């Protein structure tokens, strides 16, 4: 049965960039799971790529059909925004290894749904000042920047990713993303050991040693 890699981390930690680079790695052969959202599409996004952009009615129909695996709702200044994962045709091939971006709570619900033996959390971290600058630069590119919502998300991350919640999810291995190439090397090796090599999984945490390149130590 295929594995599911779940990238998690605070906003603007660089998850999207790491996600794209991992998808390009043909040796890993990962297939992405595209989540759904009811928030408005942003400049540069494409439906079916970052998210499936949908509405409240569709969310409720999927929920009533038992298709919604996990969902998060945020009451923003611009209305209620939902983000959710659906058990749809994307997940039909159980022989494939998948990758998805999610929150800490989303990972826990996915783990409960699919089982800890199928799930591997990859937590990406960056220094707060770097994250804030990335978020600001990204928001400036929008036709209608939503700076208040950006700040709300940034501050909410402190609670959403508290040390107690991270420990409660059973996540011990973290990856610093101050330098992208080195971070990617570590993440790739970690995933390869999980998918291709012998491993000892306990509580969703990989116990094998991650082999790092000498120049990235």
Coordinates of C-alpha atoms in Angstrom, one line a residue:
X1 CA 0.0 0.0 0.0
X2 CA 1.3 3.5 -0.9
X3 CA 2.5 6.0 1.6
X4 CA 1.3 9.6 2.1
X5 CA 3.8 12.3 2.8
X6 CA 2.3 15.3 4.6
X7 CA 4.2 18.6 4.6
X8 CA 3.3 20.8 7.5
X9 CA 4.6 24.1 9.0
X10 CA 3.8 27.7 9.7
X11 CA 2.7 30.1 7.0
X12 CA 5.5 31.2 4.6
X13 CA 7.9 28.6 6.0
X14 CA 8.6 27.5 2.4
X15 CA 6.3 24.5 2.2
X16 CA 5.1 25.3 -1.3
X17 CA 8.6 25.5 -2.7
X18 CA 9.7 22.3 -1.0
X19 CA 6.5 20.6 -2.2
X20 CA 7.1 21.5 -5.9
X21 CA 10.7 20.4 -5.8
X22 CA 9.8 17.0 -4.3
X23 CA 7.1 16.5 -7.0
X24 CA 9.8 17.1 -9.6
X25 CA 12.0 14.3 -8.2
X26 CA 11.3 11.4 -10.5
X27 CA 13.1 9.0 -8.3
X28 CA 10.6 9.6 -5.5
X29 CA 7.7 9.4 -7.9
X30 CA 5.3 11.2 -5.6
X31 CA 1.8 12.2 -6.7
X32 CA 0.2 15.2 -5.2
X33 CA -3.1 15.4 -3.4
X34 CA -4.9 18.6 -4.3
X35 CA -7.0 20.0 -1.3
X36 CA -10.1 22.1 -1.7
X37 CA -10.9 25.6 -0.4
X38 CA -13.8 28.0 -0.4
X39 CA -11.5 31.1 -0.3
X40 CA -11.1 33.3 -3.4
X41 CA -8.4 32.3 -5.9
X42 CA -5.2 34.4 -5.6
X43 CA -3.2 36.1 -8.3
X44 CA -1.0 33.4 -10.0
X45 CA -3.0 30.4 -8.7
X46 CA -4.8 27.9 -11.0
X47 CA -7.8 25.8 -10.2
X48 CA -6.8 22.2 -9.7
X49 CA -3.1 23.0 -9.1
X50 CA -2.8 24.7 -5.6
X51 CA -6.4 23.9 -4.7
X52 CA -9.8 23.1 -6.1
X53 CA -11.6 26.3 -5.6
X54 CA -15.2 25.7 -4.7
X55 CA -18.1 27.0 -2.6
X56 CA -20.1 26.3 0.6
X57 CA -22.8 24.3 -1.2
X58 CA -20.2 21.9 -2.7
X59 CA -18.5 21.5 0.7
X60 CA -21.8 20.5 2.4
X61 CA -22.7 18.0 -0.4
X62 CA -19.3 16.3 -0.1
X63 CA -19.6 16.3 3.7
X64 CA -23.0 14.7 3.5
X65 CA -21.7 12.1 1.1
X66 CA -18.9 11.1 3.7
X67 CA -16.2 12.3 1.3
X68 CA -14.6 15.0 3.5
X69 CA -11.5 13.5 5.4
X70 CA -10.6 16.6 7.3
X71 CA -11.6 20.3 7.2
X72 CA -10.6 23.6 8.8
X73 CA -12.7 26.8 8.9
X74 CA -11.4 30.3 9.4
X75 CA -13.6 33.3 10.1
X76 CA -11.7 36.0 8.3
X77 CA -12.4 39.7 7.8
X78 CA -13.4 38.6 4.2
X79 CA -15.8 35.9 5.3
X80 CA -15.7 32.2 6.2
X81 CA -12.9 30.3 4.4
X82 CA -12.8 26.5 4.5
X83 CA -9.9 24.3 3.6
X84 CA -10.5 20.5 3.3
X85 CA -9.3 17.2 1.9
X86 CA -11.6 14.9 0.0
X87 CA -11.4 11.2 -0.6
X88 CA -12.0 11.5 -4.3
X89 CA -10.5 10.0 -7.5
X90 CA -7.1 11.4 -6.7
X91 CA -6.6 8.6 -4.2
X92 CA -7.9 5.6 -6.2
X93 CA -4.4 4.1 -6.9
X94 CA -3.3 2.7 -3.5
X95 CA 0.0 1.5 -5.0
X96 CA 1.2 5.1 -5.5
X97 CA 3.0 7.3 -2.9
X98 CA 1.3 10.6 -2.4
X99 CA 2.2 14.1 -1.0
X100 CA 0.0 16.8 0.4
X101 CA 0.5 20.1 2.2
X102 CA -1.6 20.5 5.4
X103 CA -1.8 22.0 8.9
X104 CA -0.8 20.1 12.1
X105 CA -4.5 19.4 12.8
X106 CA -5.0 18.2 9.2
X107 CA -2.1 15.8 9.5
X108 CA -3.6 14.3 12.7
X109 CA -7.0 13.8 11.0
X110 CA -5.4 12.3 7.9
X111 CA -3.4 9.9 10.1
X112 CA -6.5 8.9 12.0
X113 CA -8.3 8.3 8.6
X114 CA -5.5 6.4 6.7
X115 CA -3.6 5.0 9.7
X116 CA -0.2 6.0 11.0
X117 CA 1.6 3.2 9.0
X118 CA 0.7 5.2 5.8
X119 CA 1.5 8.7 7.0
X120 CA 4.9 10.5 7.2
X121 CA 4.9 14.1 8.6
X122 CA 7.5 16.5 7.2
X123 CA 7.7 19.6 9.3
X124 CA 9.3 22.6 7.6
X125 CA 10.5 25.5 9.8
X126 CA 12.0 29.0 9.1
X127 CA 12.9 31.8 11.4
X128 CA 10.0 34.1 12.1
X129 CA 11.6 37.2 10.5
X130 CA 12.2 35.3 7.3
X131 CA 8.6 34.0 7.3
X132 CA 7.2 37.4 7.9
X133 CA 9.1 39.0 5.0
X134 CA 8.2 36.1 2.6
X135 CA 4.5 36.6 3.6
X136 CA 4.7 40.3 3.0
X137 CA 6.4 39.9 -0.3
X138 CA 3.8 37.4 -1.5
X139 CA 0.8 39.5 -0.3
X140 CA 2.2 42.6 -2.1
X141 CA 1.9 40.8 -5.4
X142 CA -1.9 40.3 -5.0
X143 CA -4.3 42.7 -6.9
X144 CA -6.0 43.3 -3.6
X145 CA -3.6 42.6 -0.7
X146 CA -5.1 41.4 2.5
X147 CA -2.5 42.5 5.1
X148 CA -4.8 42.1 8.1
X149 CA -5.5 38.4 7.1
X150 CA -1.8 37.9 6.6
X151 CA -1.1 39.2 10.1
X152 CA -3.9 37.1 11.6
X153 CA -2.5 33.9 10.1
X154 CA 1.1 34.8 11.2
X155 CA 0.0 35.3 14.8
X156 CA -2.4 32.3 14.8
X157 CA 0.6 30.0 13.9
X158 CA 2.1 30.5 17.4
X159 CA -0.9 28.8 18.8
X160 CA -1.5 26.3 16.0
X161 CA 2.1 25.1 16.2
X162 CA 2.8 25.3 19.9
X163 CA 5.4 22.9 21.2
X164 CA 2.6 21.0 23.1
X165 CA 0.6 20.5 19.9
X166 CA 3.6 19.4 17.9
X167 CA 4.6 16.9 20.5
X168 CA 1.1 15.7 20.9
X169 CA 1.0 14.9 17.1
X170 CA 4.1 12.7 17.6
X171 CA 6.3 14.8 15.4
X172 CA 10.0 14.8 16.4
X173 CA 11.9 15.4 13.2
X174 CA 12.0 18.9 11.8
X175 CA 13.7 20.5 8.8
X176 CA 15.1 24.1 8.9
X177 CA 14.5 26.0 5.6
X178 CA 16.9 28.9 5.8
X179 CA 18.9 27.4 2.9
X180 CA 16.7 25.6 0.4
X181 CA 19.2 23.2 -1.2
X182 CA 20.3 21.8 2.1
X183 CA 16.8 21.5 3.4
X184 CA 15.7 19.6 0.3
X185 CA 18.7 17.2 0.6
X186 CA 17.7 16.3 4.1
X187 CA 14.0 15.9 3.2
X188 CA 14.7 13.8 0.2
X189 CA 16.9 11.4 2.1
X190 CA 14.3 11.2 4.9
X191 CA 11.6 10.3 2.4
X192 CA 13.8 7.8 0.5
X193 CA 14.6 5.9 3.7
X194 CA 10.9 5.8 4.5
X195 CA 9.7 4.7 1.1
X196 CA 12.6 2.6 -0.2
X197 CA 14.6 1.3 2.7
X198 CA 14.0 -0.6 6.0
X199 CA 12.4 1.6 8.6
X200 CA 11.0 1.4 12.1
X201 CA 7.8 3.4 12.4
X202 CA 6.5 4.3 15.9
X203 CA 3.7 6.8 16.2
X204 CA 4.1 8.0 12.7
X205 CA 7.8 9.0 13.3
X206 CA 10.6 7.6 11.3
X207 CA 13.3 6.2 13.5
X208 CA 16.0 5.5 10.9
X209 CA 19.0 7.7 10.7
X210 CA 18.9 10.5 8.0
X211 CA 22.0 10.4 5.9
X212 CA 23.2 14.0 5.2
X213 CA 25.7 15.2 2.7
X214 CA 28.9 16.3 4.4
X215 CA 28.6 19.8 3.1
X216 CA 25.1 20.3 4.5
X217 CA 25.9 19.3 8.1

